[in-house]
Coordinates of C-alpha atoms and ligand atoms in Angstrom, one line a residue:
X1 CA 0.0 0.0 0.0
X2 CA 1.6 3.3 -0.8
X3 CA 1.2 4.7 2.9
X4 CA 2.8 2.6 4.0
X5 CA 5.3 2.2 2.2
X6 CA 6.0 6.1 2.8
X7 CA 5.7 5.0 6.7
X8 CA 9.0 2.4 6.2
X9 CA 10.8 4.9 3.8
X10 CA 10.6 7.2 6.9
X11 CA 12.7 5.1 8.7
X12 CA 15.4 4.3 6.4
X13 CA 18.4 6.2 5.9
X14 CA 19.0 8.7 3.1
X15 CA 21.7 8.9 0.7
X16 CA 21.7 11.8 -0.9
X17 CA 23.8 11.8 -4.5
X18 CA 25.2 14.9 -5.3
X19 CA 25.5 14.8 -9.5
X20 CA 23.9 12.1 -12.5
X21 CA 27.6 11.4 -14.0
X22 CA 29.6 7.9 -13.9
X23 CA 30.1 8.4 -10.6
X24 CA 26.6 9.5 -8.9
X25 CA 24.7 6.8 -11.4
X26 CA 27.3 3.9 -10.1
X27 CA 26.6 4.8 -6.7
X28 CA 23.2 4.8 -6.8
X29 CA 22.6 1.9 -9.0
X30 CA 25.0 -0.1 -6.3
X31 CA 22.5 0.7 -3.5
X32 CA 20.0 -1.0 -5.2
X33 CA 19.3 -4.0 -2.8
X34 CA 20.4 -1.5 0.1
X35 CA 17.7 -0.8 3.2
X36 CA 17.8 3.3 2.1
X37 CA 16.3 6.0 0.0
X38 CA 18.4 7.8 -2.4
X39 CA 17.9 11.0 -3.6
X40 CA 19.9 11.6 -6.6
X41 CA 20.4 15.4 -8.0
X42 CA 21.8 17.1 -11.4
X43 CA 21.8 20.5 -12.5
X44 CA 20.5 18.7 -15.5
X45 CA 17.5 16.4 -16.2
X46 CA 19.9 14.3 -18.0
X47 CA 23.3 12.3 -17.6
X48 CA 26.1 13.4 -20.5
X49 CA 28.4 10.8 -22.0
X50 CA 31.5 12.5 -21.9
X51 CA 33.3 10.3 -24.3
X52 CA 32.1 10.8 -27.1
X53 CA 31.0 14.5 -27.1
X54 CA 33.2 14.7 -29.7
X55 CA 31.1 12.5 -31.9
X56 CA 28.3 15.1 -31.1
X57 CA 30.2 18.1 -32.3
X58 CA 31.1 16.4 -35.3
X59 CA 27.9 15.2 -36.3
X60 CA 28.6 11.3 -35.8
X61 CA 26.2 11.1 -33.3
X62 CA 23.4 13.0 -32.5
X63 CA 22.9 14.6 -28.8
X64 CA 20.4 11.9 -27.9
X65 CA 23.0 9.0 -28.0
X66 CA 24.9 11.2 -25.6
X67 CA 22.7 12.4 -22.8
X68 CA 20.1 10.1 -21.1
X69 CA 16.9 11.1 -19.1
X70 CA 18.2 10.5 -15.0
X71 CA 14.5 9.3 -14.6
X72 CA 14.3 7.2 -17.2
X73 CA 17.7 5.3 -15.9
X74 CA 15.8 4.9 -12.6
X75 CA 12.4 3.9 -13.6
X76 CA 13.2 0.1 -12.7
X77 CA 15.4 1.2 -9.0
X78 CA 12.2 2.2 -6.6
X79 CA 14.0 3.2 -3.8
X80 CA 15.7 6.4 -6.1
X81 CA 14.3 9.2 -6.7
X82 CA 15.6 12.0 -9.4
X83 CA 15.4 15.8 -8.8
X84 CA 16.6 18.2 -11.0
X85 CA 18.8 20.9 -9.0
X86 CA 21.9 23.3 -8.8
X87 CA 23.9 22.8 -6.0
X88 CA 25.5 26.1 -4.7
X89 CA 26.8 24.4 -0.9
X90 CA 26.9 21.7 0.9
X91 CA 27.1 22.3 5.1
X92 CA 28.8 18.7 6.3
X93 CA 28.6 19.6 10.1
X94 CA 25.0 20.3 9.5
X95 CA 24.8 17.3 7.1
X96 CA 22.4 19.8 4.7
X97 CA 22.8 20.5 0.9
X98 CA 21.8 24.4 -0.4
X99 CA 20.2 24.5 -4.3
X100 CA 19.9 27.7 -6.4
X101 CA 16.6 26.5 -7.6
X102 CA 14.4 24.2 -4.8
X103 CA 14.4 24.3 -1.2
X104 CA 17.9 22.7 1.1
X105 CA 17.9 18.8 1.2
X106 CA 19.2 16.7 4.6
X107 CA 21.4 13.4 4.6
X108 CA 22.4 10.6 6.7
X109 CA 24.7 9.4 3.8
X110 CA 26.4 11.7 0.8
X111 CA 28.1 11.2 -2.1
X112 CA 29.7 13.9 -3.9
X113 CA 30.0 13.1 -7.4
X114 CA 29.9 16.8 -9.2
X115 CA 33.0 15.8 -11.9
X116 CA 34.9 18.7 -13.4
X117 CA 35.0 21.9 -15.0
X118 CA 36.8 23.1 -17.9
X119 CA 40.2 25.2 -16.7
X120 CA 41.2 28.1 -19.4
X121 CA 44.0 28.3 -17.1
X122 CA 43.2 32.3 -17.7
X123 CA 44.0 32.7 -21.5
X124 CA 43.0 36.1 -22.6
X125 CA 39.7 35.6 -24.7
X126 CA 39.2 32.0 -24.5
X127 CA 36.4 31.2 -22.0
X128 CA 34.5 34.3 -24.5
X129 CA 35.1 33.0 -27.9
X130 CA 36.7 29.5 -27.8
X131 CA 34.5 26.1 -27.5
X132 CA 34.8 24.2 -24.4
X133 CA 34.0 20.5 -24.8
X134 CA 32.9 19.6 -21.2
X135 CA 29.4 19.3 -21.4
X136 CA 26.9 18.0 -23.7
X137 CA 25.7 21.8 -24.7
X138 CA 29.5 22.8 -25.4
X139 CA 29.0 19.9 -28.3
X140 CA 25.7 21.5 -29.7
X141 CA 27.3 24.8 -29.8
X142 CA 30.2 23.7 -31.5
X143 CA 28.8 21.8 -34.2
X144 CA 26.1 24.8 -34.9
X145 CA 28.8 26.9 -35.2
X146 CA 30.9 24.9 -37.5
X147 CA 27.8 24.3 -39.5
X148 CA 27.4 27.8 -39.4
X149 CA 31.0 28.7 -40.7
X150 CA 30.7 26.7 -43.7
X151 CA 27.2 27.9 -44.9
X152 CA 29.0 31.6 -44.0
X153 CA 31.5 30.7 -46.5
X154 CA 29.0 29.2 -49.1
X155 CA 27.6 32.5 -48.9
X156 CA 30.7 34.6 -49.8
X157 CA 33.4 32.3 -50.3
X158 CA 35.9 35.5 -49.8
X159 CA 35.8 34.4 -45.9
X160 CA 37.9 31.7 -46.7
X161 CA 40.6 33.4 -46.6
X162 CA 40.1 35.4 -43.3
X163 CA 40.3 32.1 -41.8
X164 CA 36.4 31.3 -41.7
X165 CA 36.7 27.0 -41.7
X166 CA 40.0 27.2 -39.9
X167 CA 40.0 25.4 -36.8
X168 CA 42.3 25.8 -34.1
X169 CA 41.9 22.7 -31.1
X170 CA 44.1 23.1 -28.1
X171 CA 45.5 20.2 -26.0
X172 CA 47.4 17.5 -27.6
X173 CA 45.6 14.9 -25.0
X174 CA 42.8 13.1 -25.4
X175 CA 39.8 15.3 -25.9
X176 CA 42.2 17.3 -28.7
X177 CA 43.6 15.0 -30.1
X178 CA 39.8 12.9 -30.7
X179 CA 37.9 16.5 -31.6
X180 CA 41.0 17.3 -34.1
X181 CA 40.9 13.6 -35.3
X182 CA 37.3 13.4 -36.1
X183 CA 37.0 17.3 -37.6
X184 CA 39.4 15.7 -40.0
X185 CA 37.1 13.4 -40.9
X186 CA 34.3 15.4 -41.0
X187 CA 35.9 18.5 -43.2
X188 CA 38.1 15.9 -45.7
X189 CA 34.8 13.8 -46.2
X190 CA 31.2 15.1 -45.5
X191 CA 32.0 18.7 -46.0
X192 CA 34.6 17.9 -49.2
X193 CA 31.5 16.3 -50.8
X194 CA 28.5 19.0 -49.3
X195 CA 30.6 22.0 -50.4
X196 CA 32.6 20.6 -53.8
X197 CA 33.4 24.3 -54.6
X198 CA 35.7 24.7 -51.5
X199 CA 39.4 23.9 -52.0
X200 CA 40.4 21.4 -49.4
X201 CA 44.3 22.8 -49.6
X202 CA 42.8 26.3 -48.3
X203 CA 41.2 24.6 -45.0
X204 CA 43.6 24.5 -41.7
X205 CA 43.0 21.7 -38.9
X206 CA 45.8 22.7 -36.3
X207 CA 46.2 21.2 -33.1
X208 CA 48.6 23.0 -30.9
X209 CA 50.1 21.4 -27.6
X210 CA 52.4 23.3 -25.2
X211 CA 54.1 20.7 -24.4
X212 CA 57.2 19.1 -26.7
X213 CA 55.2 16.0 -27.7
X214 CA 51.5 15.0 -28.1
X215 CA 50.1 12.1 -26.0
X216 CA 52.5 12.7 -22.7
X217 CA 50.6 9.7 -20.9
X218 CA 51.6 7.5 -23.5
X219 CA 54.5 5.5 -25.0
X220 CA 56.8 6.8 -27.7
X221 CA 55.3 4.6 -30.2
X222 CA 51.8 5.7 -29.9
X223 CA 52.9 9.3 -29.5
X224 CA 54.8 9.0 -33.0
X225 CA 51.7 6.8 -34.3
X226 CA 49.7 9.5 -33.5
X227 CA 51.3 12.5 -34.6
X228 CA 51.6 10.5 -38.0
X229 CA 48.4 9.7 -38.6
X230 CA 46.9 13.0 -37.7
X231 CA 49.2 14.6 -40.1
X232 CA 48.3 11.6 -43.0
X233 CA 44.5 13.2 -42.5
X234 CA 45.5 16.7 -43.0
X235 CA 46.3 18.4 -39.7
X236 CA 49.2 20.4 -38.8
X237 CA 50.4 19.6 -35.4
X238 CA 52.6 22.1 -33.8
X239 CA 53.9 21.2 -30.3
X240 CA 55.8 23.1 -27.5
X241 CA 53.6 26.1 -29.0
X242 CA 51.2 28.2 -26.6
X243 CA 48.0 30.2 -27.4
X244 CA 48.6 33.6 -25.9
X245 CA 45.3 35.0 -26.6
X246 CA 42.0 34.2 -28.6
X247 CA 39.7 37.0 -30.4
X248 CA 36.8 35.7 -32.5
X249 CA 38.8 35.2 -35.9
X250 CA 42.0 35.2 -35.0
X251 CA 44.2 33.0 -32.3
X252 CA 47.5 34.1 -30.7
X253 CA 50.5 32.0 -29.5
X254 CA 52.7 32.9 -27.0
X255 CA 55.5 32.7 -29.8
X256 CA 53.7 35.6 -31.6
X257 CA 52.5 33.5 -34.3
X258 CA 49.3 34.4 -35.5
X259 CA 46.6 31.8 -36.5
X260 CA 43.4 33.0 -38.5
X261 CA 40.7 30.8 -37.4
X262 CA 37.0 31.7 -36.6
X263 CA 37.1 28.6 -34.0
X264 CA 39.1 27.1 -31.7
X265 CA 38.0 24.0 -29.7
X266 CA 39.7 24.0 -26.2
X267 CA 40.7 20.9 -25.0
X268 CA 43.5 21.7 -22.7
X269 CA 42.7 21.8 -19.2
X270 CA 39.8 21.0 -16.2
X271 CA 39.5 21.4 -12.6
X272 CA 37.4 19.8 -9.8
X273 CA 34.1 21.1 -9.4
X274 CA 34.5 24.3 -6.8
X275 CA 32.6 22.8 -4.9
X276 CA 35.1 20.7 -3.8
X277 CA 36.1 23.7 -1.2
X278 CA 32.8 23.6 0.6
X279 CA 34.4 20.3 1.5
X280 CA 36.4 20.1 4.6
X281 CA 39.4 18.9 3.3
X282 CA 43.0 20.2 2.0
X283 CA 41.9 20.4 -1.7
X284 CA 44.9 18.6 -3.8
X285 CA 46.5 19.4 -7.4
X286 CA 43.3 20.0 -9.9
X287 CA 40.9 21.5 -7.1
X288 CA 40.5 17.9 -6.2
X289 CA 39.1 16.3 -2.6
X290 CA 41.7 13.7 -1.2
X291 CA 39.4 10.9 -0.3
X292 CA 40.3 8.4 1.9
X293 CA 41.0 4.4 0.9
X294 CA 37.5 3.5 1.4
X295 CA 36.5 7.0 -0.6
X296 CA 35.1 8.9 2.5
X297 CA 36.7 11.8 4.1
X298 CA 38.8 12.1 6.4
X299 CA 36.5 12.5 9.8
X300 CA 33.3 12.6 7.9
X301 CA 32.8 8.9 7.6
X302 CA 29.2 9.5 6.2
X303 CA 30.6 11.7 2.9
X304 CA 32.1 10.0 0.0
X305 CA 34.1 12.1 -3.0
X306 CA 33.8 10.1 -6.3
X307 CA 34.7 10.7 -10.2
X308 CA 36.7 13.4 -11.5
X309 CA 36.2 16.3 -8.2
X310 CA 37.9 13.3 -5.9
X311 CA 41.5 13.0 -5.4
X312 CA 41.3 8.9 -5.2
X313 CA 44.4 7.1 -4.6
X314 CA 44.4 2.9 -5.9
X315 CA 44.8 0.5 -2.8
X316 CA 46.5 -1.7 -4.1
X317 CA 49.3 0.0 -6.1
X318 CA 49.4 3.3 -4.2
X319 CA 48.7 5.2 -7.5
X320 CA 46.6 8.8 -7.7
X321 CA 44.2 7.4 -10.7
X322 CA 43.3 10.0 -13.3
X323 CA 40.0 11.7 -14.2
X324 CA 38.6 9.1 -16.1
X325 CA 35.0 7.8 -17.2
X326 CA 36.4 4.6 -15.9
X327 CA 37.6 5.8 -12.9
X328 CA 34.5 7.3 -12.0
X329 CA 32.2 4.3 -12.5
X330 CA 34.0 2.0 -10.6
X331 CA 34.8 5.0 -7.6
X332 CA 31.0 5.6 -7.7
X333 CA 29.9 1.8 -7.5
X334 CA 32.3 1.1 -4.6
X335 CA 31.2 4.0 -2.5
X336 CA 27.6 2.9 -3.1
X337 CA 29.0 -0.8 -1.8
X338 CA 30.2 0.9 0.9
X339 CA 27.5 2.7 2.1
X340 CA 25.3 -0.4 1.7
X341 CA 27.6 -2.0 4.3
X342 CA 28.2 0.8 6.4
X343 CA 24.1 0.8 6.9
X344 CA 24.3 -3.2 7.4
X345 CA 26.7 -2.3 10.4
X346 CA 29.8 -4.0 8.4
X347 CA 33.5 -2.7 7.8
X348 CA 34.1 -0.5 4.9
X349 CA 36.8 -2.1 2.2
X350 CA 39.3 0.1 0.5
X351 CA 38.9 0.9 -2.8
X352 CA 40.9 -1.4 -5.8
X353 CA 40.3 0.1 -9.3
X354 CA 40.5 -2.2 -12.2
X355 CA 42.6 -0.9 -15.3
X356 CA 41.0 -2.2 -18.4
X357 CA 43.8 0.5 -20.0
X358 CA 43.8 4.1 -21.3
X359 CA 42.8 4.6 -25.2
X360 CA 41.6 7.1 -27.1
X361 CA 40.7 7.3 -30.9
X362 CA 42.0 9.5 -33.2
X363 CA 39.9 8.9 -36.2
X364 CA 38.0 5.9 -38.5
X365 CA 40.2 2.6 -38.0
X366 CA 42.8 4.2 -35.7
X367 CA 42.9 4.2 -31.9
X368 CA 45.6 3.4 -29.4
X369 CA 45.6 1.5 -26.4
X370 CA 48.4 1.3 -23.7
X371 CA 47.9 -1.8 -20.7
X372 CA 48.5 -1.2 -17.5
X373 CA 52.0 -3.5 -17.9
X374 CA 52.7 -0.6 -20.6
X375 CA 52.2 -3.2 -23.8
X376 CA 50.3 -0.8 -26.4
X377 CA 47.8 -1.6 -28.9
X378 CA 47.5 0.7 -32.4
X379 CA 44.7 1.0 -35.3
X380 CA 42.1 -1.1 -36.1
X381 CA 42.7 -3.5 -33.1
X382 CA 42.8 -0.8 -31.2
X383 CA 39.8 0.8 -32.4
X384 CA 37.8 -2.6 -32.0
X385 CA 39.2 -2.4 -28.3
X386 CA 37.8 1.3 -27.9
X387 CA 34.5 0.5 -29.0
X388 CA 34.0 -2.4 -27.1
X389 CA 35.2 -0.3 -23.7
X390 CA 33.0 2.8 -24.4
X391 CA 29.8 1.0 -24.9
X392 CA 30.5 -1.2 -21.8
X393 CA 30.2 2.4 -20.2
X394 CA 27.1 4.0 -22.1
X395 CA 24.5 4.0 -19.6
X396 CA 21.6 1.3 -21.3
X397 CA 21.1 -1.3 -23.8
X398 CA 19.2 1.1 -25.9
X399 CA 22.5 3.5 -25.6
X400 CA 24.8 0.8 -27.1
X401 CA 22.5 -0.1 -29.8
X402 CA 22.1 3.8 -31.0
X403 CA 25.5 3.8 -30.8
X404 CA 26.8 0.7 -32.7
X405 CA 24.0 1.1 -35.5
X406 CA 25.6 5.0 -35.9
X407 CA 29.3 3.5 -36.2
X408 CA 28.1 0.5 -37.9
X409 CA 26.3 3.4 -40.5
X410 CA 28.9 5.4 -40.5
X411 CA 31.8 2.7 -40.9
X412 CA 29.9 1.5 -44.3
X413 CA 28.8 4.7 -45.7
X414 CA 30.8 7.8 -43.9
X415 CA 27.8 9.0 -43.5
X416 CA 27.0 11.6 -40.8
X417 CA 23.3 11.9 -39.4
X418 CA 24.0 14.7 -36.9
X419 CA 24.9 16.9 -39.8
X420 CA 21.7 19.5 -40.0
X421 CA 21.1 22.7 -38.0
X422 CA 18.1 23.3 -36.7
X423 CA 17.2 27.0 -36.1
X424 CA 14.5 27.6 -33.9
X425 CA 15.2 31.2 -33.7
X426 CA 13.7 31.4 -37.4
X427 CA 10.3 29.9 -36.2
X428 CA 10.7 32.5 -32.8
X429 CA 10.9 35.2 -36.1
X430 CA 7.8 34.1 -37.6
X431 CA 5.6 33.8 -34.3
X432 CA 6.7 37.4 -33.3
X433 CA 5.7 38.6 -37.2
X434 CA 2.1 36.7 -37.1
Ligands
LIG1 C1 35.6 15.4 -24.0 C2 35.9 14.4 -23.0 C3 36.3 13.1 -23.4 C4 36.6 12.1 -22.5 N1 37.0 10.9 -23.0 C5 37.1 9.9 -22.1 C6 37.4 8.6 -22.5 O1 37.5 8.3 -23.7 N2 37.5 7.6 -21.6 C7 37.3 7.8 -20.3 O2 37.4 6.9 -19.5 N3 37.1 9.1 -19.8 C8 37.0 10.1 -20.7 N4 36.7 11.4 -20.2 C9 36.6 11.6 -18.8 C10 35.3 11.2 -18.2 O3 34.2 11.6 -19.0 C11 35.1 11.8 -16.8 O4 36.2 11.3 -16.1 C12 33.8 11.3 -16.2 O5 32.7 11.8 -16.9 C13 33.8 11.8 -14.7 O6 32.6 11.4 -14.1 P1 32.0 12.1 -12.9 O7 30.8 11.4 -12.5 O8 33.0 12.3 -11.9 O9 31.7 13.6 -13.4 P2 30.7 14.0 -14.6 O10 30.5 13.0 -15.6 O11 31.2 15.3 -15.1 O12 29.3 14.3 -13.9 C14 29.1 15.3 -13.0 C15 27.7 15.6 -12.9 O13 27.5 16.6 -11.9 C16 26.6 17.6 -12.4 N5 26.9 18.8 -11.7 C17 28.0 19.5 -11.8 N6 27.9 20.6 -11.0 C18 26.7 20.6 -10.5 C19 26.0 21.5 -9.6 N7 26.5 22.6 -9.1 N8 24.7 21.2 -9.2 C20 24.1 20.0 -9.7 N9 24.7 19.2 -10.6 C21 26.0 19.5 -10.9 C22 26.8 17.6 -13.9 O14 25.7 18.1 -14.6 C23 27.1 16.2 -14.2 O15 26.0 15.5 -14.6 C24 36.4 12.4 -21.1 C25 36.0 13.7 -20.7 C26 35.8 14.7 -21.6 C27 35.3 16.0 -21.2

């Protein structure tokens, strides 16, 4: 009977999850079976797929493979429920959490799972005209805009030469490296073939890294594999080069060179959440909570850090792990094991992450892969690996199979279903004329 059933949930203690990313959704989905109510909140109704935002902003996928309604994920876990919600504080002596947009919610359990921000590191201009690829409106934006540079230049083809389809990606790690990788694809394929009367040799793809090589996590031989093969698809790669300052055609480095570009994609740099300093801890490099081996806090054994915002150091090899998709998962899902046996009155167990490798992909039939025992894995292999790992992580079955038929689509016929712009503002221009 629904009363009561409110009358037990009374009783039970509440976990409140702070944030629908890999790390709130493993947490909650672990204290399924768990005698407690969770309320889960996001500032959006929706949980983003990191990964592959770059497949959004190129037009490989569209944004619906990439976000996922928090309810929907949910609908089959009764004791969570899903509340959409900005969290500006959260108070751990008085175990309360403060929203810009509903009314303060209380906890007996909570895990912090807010992820990470992007980090301009304060170059002049770039949080006002360069494209962050953090969230899953960053990739919307940055896809309309591309769109929206090359129908500019079908217009008057003179922009060409003030740099209109330039695009200038910064980072030479993995979110550059796989936005510069698949804008290749995009611009030497689709766009060759939707806009014949553009010269290809008048289109600039530069990735620029400040650092002397691309790929620092990895091994030489993916580093040179990569450099290769990015350069084989028509981008120039310039490393130990800095931008300096960004304006809305143009792009500075710290060498003086100019760029003309009417977009550049930054992919350099993130920080923790700041609301990692409401959190009372000694934040670590990155903005980053320090949590403790079982992913609590130090003398707040009721609050877990998770994901990318937590400082999470690997049990069993003493490592700091990085801010990874995988990472955050498998954080998430151990501090929601936790909890469950916390509220079962058993010991808590220190956290041991499991390194299925890092990877990234750099474009159609080439990825690389490095093992934990450093062995490396490059091209289609790799890419084969990739694939399998990233739709392990995508949230449902119906995820995966959106996912494969795009690749599968795209693999035979290079097609790209994401590539139309839709302008409500034109519609919003009729209504107000009627
Ligand atoms: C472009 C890109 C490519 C990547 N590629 C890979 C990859 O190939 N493989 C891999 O393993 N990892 C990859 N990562 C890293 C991976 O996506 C992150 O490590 C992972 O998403 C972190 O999970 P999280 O749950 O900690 O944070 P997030 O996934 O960032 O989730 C945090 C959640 O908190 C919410 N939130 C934030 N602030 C507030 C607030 N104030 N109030 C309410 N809600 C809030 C956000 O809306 C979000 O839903 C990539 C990241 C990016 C950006």
């Amino acid at each position: 009977m629904p009363g009561q059933r409110e009358d037990q949930r009374a009783e039970r203690p509440k976990v409140l999850v702070l944030g629908g990313g890999f790390g709130g959704i493993g947490a909650a989905r672990k204290l399924a079976d768990a005698d407690v109510d969770v309320v889960l909140v996001d500032r959006n109704d929706y949980h983003t797929f990191q990964p592959l935002l770059y497949q959004v902003a190129t037009d490989l996928l569209e944004a619906g493979a990439v976000g996922h309604s928090l309810r929907d994920l949910f609908h089959d876990q009764p004791n969570v429920t899903v509340h959409r919600g900005n969290v500006t504080s959260i108070d751990v002596e008085k175990r309360t959490v403060a929203f810009s947009d509903r009314k303060p919610l209380d906890y007996e359990y909570l895990v912090v799972a807010l992820g990470a921000t992007v980090n301009f590191f304060g170059t002049e201009g770039a949080a006002k005209h360069g494209f962050p690829m953090y969230t899953l409106a960053d990739a919307v934006r940055l896809k309309e805009h591309v769109l929206d540079r090359w129908e500019a230049v079908d217009r008057d083809p003179a922009l060409i030469d003030d740099g209109a389809l330039n695009v200038v990606v910064v980072g030479g790690g993995p979110t550059g490296v796989e936005s510069v990788g698949a804008l290749a694809e995009l611009y030497r394929s689709n766009f060759a073939a939707d806009y014949p009367a553009v010269s290809q040799d008048k289109v600039r793809l530069i990735l620029v890294e400040a650092g002397p090589t691309l790929f620092a996590m990895f091994k030489q031989d993916i580093r040179d594999y990569t450099k290769k093969t990015l350069e084989k698809r028509g981008v120039e790669v310039l490393v130990g080069e800095a931008v300096s300052s960004v304006a809305p055609t143009r792009v500075t480095l710290k060498s003086g060179k100019v760029l003309p570009a009417h977009t550049l994609v930054w992919g350099a740099g993130l920080q923790a959440s700041e609301l990692g300093a409401a959190l009372p801890v000694e934040l670590e490099r990155g903005h980053r909570a320090p949590a403790e081996p079982d992913l609590s806090l130090a003398g707040h054994p009721e609050v877990f850090a998770v994901g990318d915002i937590a400082w999470t150091v690997d049990s069993a090899t003493g490592d700091v792990l990085p801010q990874l998709g995988s990472v955050a998962l498998q954080t998430g899902e151990w501090a929601g094991e936790n909890i469950a046996r916390r509220v079962a009155g058993k010991e808590t167990k220190p956290f041991v992450y499991e390194d299925k490798g890092t990877m990234a992909t750099i474009g159609r039939a080439a990825a690389v892969v490095q093992f934990r025992r450093g062995r490396t894995m490059k091209g289609k292999a790799a890419s084969l690996a990739w694939g399998a790992v990233h739709l392990a992580l995508l949230s449902t079955g119906e995820d995966r199979a959106k996912a494969l038929i795009n690749w599968t689509w795209a693999g035979f016929t290079h097609e790209r279903p994401g590539r139309i712009s839709v302008r409500t503002d034109v519609d919003d221009e009729k209504r107000s004329e009627s």
